[in-house]
Coordinates of C-alpha atoms and ligand atoms in Angstrom, one line a residue:
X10 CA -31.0 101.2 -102.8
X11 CA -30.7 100.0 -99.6
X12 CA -32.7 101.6 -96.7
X13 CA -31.4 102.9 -92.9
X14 CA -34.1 101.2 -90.7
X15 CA -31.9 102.5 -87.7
X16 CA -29.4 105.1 -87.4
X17 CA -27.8 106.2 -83.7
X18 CA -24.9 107.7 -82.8
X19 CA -23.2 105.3 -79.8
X20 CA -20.3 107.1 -79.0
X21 CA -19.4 110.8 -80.2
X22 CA -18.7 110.2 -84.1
X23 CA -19.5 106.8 -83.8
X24 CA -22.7 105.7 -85.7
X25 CA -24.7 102.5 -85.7
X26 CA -27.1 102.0 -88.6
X27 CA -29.6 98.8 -88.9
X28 CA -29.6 98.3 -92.7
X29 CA -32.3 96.4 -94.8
X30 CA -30.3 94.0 -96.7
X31 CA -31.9 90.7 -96.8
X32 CA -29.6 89.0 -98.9
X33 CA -26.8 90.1 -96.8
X34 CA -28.1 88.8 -93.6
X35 CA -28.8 85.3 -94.9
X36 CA -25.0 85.1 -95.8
X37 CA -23.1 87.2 -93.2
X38 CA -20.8 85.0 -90.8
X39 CA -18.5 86.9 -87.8
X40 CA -15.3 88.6 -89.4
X41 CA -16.9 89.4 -92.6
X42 CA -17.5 93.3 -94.2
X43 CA -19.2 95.3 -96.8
X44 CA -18.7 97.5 -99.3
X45 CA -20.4 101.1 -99.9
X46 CA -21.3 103.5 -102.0
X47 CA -23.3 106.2 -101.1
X48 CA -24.0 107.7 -104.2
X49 CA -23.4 107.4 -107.8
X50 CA -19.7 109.3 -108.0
X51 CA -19.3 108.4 -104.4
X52 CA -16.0 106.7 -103.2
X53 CA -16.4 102.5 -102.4
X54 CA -15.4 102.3 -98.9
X55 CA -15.3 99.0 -97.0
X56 CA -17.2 98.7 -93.0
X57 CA -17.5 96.4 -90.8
X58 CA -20.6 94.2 -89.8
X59 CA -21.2 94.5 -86.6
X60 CA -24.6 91.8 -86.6
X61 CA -27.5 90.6 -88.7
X62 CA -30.4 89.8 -88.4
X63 CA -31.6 86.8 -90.8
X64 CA -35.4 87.0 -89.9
X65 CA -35.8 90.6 -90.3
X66 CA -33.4 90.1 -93.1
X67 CA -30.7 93.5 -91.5
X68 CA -27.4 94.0 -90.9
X69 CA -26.1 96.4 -88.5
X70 CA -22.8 98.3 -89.5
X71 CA -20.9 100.4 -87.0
X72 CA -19.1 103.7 -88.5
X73 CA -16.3 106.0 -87.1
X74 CA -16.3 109.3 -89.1
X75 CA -12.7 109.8 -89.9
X76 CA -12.6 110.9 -93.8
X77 CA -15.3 112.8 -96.1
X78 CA -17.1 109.9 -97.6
X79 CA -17.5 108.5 -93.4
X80 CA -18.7 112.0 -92.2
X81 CA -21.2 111.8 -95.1
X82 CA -22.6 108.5 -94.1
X83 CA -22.4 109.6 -90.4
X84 CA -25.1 112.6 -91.8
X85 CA -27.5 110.3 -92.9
X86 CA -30.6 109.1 -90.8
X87 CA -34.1 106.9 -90.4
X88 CA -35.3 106.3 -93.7
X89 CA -32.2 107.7 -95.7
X90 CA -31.0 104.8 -98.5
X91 CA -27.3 104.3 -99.5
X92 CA -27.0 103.7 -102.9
X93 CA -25.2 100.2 -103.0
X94 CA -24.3 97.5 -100.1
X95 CA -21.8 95.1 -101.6
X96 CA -21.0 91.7 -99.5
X97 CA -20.6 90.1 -97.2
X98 CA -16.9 90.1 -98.4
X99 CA -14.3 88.9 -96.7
X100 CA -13.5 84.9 -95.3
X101 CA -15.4 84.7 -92.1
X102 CA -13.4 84.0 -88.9
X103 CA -11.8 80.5 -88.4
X104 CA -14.4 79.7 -85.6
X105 CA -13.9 76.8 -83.3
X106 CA -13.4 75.3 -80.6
X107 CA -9.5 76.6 -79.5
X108 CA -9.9 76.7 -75.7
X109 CA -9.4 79.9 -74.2
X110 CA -9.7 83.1 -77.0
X111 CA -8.4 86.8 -75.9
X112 CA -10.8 89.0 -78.0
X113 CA -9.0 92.4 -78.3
X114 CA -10.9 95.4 -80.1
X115 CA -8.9 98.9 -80.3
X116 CA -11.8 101.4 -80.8
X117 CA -14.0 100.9 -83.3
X118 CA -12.4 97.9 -84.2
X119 CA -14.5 96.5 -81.7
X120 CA -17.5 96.3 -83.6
X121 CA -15.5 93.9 -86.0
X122 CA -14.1 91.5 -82.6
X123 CA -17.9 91.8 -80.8
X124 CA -19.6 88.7 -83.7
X125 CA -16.1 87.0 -83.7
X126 CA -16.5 86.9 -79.5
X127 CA -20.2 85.8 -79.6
X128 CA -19.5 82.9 -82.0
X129 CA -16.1 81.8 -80.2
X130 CA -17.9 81.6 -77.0
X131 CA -21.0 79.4 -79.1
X132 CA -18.1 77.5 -80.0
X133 CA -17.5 76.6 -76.7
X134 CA -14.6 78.7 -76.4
X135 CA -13.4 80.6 -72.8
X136 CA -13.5 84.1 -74.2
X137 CA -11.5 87.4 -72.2
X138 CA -12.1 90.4 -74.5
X139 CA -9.9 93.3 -74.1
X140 CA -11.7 96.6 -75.0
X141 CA -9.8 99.8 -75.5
X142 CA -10.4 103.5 -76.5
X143 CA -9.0 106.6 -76.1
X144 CA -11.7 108.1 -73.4
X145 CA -14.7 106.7 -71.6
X146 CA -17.3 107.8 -74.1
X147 CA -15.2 105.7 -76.8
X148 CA -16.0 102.7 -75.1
X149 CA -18.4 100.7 -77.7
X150 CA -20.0 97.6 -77.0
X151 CA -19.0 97.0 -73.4
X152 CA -22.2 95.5 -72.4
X153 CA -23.0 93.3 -75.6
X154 CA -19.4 91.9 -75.1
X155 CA -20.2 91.3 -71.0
X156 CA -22.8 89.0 -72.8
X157 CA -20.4 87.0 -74.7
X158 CA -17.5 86.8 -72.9
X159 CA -16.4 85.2 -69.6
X160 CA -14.7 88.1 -68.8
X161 CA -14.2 91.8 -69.7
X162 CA -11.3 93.6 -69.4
X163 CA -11.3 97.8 -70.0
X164 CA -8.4 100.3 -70.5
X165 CA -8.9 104.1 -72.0
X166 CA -6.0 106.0 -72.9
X167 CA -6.5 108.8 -70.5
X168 CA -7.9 106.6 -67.4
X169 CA -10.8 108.4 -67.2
X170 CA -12.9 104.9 -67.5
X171 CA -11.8 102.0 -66.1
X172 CA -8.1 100.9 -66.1
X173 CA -6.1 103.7 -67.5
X174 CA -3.1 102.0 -70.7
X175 CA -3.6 100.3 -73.7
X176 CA -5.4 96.5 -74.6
X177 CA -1.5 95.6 -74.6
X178 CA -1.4 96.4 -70.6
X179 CA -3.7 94.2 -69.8
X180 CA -2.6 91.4 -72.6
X181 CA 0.7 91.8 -71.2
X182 CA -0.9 91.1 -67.3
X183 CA -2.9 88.0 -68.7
X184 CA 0.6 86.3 -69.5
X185 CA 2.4 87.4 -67.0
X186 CA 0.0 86.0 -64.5
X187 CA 0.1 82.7 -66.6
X188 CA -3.5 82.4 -68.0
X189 CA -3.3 79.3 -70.7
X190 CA -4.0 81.6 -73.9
X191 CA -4.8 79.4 -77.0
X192 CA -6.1 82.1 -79.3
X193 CA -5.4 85.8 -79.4
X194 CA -8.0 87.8 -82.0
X195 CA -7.3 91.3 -82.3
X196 CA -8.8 94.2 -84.4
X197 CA -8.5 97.8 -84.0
X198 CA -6.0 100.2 -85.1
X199 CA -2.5 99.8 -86.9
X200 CA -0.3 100.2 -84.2
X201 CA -2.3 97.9 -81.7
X202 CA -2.6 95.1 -83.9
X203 CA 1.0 95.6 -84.7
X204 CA 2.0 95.8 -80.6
X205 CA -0.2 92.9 -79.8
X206 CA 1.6 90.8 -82.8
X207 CA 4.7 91.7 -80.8
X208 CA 3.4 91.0 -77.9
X209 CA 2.4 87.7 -78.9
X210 CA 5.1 86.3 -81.1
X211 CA 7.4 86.1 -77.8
X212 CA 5.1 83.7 -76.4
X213 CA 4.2 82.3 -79.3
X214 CA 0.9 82.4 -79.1
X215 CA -1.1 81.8 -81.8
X216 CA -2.8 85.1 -83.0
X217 CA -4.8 86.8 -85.9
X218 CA -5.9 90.2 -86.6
X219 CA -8.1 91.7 -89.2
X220 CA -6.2 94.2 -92.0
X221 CA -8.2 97.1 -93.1
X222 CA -6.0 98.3 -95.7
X223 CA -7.8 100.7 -98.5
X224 CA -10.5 99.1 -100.5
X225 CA -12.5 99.4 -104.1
X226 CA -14.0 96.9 -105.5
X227 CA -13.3 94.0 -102.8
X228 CA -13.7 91.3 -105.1
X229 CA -9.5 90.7 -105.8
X230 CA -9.3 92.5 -108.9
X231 CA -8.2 96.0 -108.3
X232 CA -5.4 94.9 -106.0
X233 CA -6.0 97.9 -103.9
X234 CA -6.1 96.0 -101.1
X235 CA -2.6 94.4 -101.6
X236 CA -1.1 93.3 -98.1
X237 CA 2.6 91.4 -97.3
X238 CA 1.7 88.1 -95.6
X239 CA 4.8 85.6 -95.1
X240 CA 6.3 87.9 -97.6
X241 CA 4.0 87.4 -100.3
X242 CA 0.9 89.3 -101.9
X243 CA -2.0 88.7 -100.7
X244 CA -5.2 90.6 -101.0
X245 CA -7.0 91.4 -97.7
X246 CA -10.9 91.8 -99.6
X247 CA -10.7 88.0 -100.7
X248 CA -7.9 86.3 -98.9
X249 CA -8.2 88.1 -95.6
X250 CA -9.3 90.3 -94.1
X251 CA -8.0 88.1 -91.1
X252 CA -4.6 86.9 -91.1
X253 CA -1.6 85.3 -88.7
X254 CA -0.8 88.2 -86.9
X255 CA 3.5 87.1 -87.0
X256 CA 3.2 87.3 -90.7
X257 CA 2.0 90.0 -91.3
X258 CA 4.1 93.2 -92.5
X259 CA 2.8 96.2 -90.9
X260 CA 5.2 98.5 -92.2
X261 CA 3.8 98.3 -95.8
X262 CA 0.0 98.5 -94.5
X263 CA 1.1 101.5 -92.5
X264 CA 2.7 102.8 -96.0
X265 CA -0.2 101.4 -98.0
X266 CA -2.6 103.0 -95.9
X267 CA -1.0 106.4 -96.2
X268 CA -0.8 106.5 -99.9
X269 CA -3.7 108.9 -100.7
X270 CA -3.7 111.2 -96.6
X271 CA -3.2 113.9 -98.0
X272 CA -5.6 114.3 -101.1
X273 CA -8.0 112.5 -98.2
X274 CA -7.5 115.6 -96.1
X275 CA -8.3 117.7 -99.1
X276 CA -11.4 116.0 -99.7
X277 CA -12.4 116.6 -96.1
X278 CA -11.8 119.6 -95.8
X279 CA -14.0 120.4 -99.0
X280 CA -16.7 118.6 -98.2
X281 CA -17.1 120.4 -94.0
X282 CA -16.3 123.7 -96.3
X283 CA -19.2 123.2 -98.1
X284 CA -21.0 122.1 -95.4
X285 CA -20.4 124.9 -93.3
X286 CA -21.5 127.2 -96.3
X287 CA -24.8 125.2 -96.7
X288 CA -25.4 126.2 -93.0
X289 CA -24.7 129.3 -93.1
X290 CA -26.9 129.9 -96.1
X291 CA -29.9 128.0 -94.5
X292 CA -29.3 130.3 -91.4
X293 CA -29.4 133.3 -93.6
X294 CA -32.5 132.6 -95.3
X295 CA -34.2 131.6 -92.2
X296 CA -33.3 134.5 -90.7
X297 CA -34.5 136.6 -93.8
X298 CA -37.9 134.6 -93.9
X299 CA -38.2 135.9 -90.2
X300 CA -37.5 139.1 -90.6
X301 CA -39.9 139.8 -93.9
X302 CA -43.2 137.8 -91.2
X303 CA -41.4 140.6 -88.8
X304 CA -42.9 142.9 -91.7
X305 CA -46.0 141.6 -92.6
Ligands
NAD8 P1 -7.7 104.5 -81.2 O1 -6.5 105.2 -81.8 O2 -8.5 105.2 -80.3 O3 -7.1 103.2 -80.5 C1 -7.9 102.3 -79.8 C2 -7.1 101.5 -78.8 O4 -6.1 100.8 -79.4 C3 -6.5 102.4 -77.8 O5 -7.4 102.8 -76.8 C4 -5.4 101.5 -77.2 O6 -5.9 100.6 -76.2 C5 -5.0 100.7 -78.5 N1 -3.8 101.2 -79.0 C6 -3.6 102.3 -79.7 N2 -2.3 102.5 -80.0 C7 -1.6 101.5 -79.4 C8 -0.3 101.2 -79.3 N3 0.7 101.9 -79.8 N4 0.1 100.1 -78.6 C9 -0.9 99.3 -78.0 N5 -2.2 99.6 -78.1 C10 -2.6 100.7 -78.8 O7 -8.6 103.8 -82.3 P2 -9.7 104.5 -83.1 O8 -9.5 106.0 -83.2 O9 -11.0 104.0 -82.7 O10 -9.4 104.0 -84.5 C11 -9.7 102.8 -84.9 C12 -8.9 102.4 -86.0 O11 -9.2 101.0 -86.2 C13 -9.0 103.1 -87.3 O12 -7.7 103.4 -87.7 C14 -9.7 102.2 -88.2 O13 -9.3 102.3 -89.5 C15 -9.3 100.9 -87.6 N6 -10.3 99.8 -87.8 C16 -9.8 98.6 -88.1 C17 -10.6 97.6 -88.4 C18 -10.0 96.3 -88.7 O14 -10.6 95.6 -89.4 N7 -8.7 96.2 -88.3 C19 -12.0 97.7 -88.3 C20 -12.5 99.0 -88.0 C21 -11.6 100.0 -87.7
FES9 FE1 -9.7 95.4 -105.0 FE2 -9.2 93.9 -102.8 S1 -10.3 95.7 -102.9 S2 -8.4 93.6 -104.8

C-alpha cells in the first residue's frame, strides 16, 4: 500500500498528491511515469511524476479527472493508500546540454514538461516554456516553471489569462522572430503535440514529445501500449514514452487511444451513478437521524 501524505486539488479537477514511495523516489529521473492501481479489480492506469523527493523518500503525481478510475483517485485524500505504485517506468528524458530548449506543456501535460524544464536548465540549457490551457484556472505550474525557465510564455484558449491561442501561437512567434531553437519538448494533448510536430518539421527543428497512449502492465509485454515510430512498432511504456516528434504517427495514437471511449463512458457514467446514489442515501439517513432527535 502506498500512503497519500498530500492530496490538493490545484486547478478545478486537477489533483496533486505527495505519495510515500521511497523506492520510487531514489530512482525517478524527469520524463519518467507510474503505474496504478487503486484497488484489487481496479483498472492499471499510467500518471505522470510531476517530482520526488529522495530524502523524504515521495513522489508527487499530478491527476486530471477525465475517466472513472481518475475521478476515483481524484476522491481520495490525506492518509488514503492506493493499493499499488508501479515504476518509475518509462526512459527518462535525453537531458543535456542542447543550447536553447522550448518546453511546451498542453494542460496537464505540464506536469510531465515542469521536471524535464528544471533539469534542462541544470543542464545548462536556455529554457522558454510554453504553458497552455483552456481557461485561467487551468493554468498549472506557472510559478514553479518561472523558477526553471528563462522565460515563460502563457496562452488560454478563451484569453481570459494571459495571451489568448494556443502553445502553437506563440511557438509559431518564437520562429518567426528568429530565436535559435535547438530543442523543442512538448507534452500535452494529442492534437498539440501533433500541431507542434507540424510546426516544427518545417524548420526542422529537432523536437520530441511524450506518447500517452493506453497502458497495463507497462513493462512491454501486453503491447497495449503499441505506438508507430518511423513506421515501426514500438512500445511507448519501455521504449518511450518520449519520442522524435516527425516520426511519430499520430493518426494511429489518436485511433489507438479511442479504442475502448465508449465502454470508458459507460464506466463513468456507472461509477458518478452510483455515486450520486451513495449521496443521496447518506442525505436520507442523515436527514432521518434528524428528524427521529427532532422526536426524542
Ligand atoms: P487541453 O485540451 O485543455 O489542451 C491544452 C492546451 O493544448 C491548449 O490550451 C492549447 O494551447 C493546446 N492545444 C489544444 N489543441 C490544440 C491544437 N489543435 N493545436 C495547437 N495547440 C492545441 O488539454 P487538457 O484537457 O489538459 O488535456 C490534457 C491531455 O493531455 C489529456 O488528453 C491527457 O491524456 C494528455 N496528457 C498527456 C501526457 C503526455 O505524456 N503526453 C501527460 C499528461 C496528460
Ligand atoms: Fe503493456 Fe506497454 S503497457 S506493453
Amino acid at each position: 500500500m502506498f500512503k497519500i501524505i498530500h492530496a490538493q486539488f490545484i486547478a478545478p479537477g486537477i489533483k496533486r498528491f505527495v505519495l510515500e514511495a521511497p523506492r520510487i523516489a531514489r530512482k525517478q529521473k524527469p520524463g519518467q511515469f507510474v503505474i496504478l492501481r487503486i484497488y484489487e479489480e481496479g483498472e492499471r492506469i499510467p500518471v505522470t511524476i510531476e517530482n520526488s523527493d529522495p530524502e523524504r523518500g515521495t513522489i508527487s503525481i499530478v491527476v486530471q479527472s477525465a475517466g472513472k478510475t481518475t475521478h476515483l483517485l481524484n476522491s481520495l485524500n490525506t492518509g488514503d493508500q492506493i493499493l499499488d505504485v508501479v515504476g518509475p517506468l518509462g526512459k527518462p528524458s535525453e537531458i543535456e546540454k542542447f543550447g536553447t530548449v522550448v518546453v511546451v506543456g498542453g494542460g496537464v501535460g505540464t506536469a510531465m514538461a515542469y521536471p524535464s524544464a528544471a533539469a534542462f536548465k541544470r543542464a545548462g540549457n536556455r529554457v522558454i516554456s510554453i504553458v497552455g490551457a483552456r481557461t485561467k484556472e487551468l493554468v498549472i505550474l506557472e510559478q514553479e516553471l518561472r523558477e526553471v525557465s528563462d522565460a515563460v510564455m502563457i496562452t488560454t484558449d478563451d484569453g481570459s489569462y494571459a495571451d489568448k491561442g494556443f502553445v502553437t501561437d506563440k511557438l509559431r512567434q518564437l520562429i518567426q522572430n528568429g530565436t535559435r531553437i535547438d530543442l523543442v519538448l512538448a507534452i500535452g494533448p494529442i492534437v498539440m503535440m501533433r500541431a507542434v510536430a507540424e510546426l516544427t518539421r518545417k524548420e526542422n527543428i529537432r523536437t520530441v514529445v511524450s506518447l500517452n497512449p493506453i497502458m497495463i502492465d507497462g513493462t512491454g509485454m501486453c503491447g497495449g501500449c503499441r505506438v508507430l515510430i518511423d513506421n515501426k512498432s514500438e512500445f511507448a511504456c519501455v521504449d518511450g514514452p518520449e519520442f522524435d516528434a516527425h516520426k511519430v504517427n499520430f493518426d494511429v495514437l489518436v485511433q489507438r487511444n479511442g479504442m475502448y471511449r465508449d465502454a470508458e463512458q459507460r464506466s463513468l457514467a456507472d461509477y458518478q451513478r452510483s455515486t450520486a446514489e451513495k449521496t443521496a442515501a447518506h442525505e436520507t439517513e442523515d436527514s432521518c437521524a434528524i428528524a427521529h432527535r427532532g422526536e426524542r
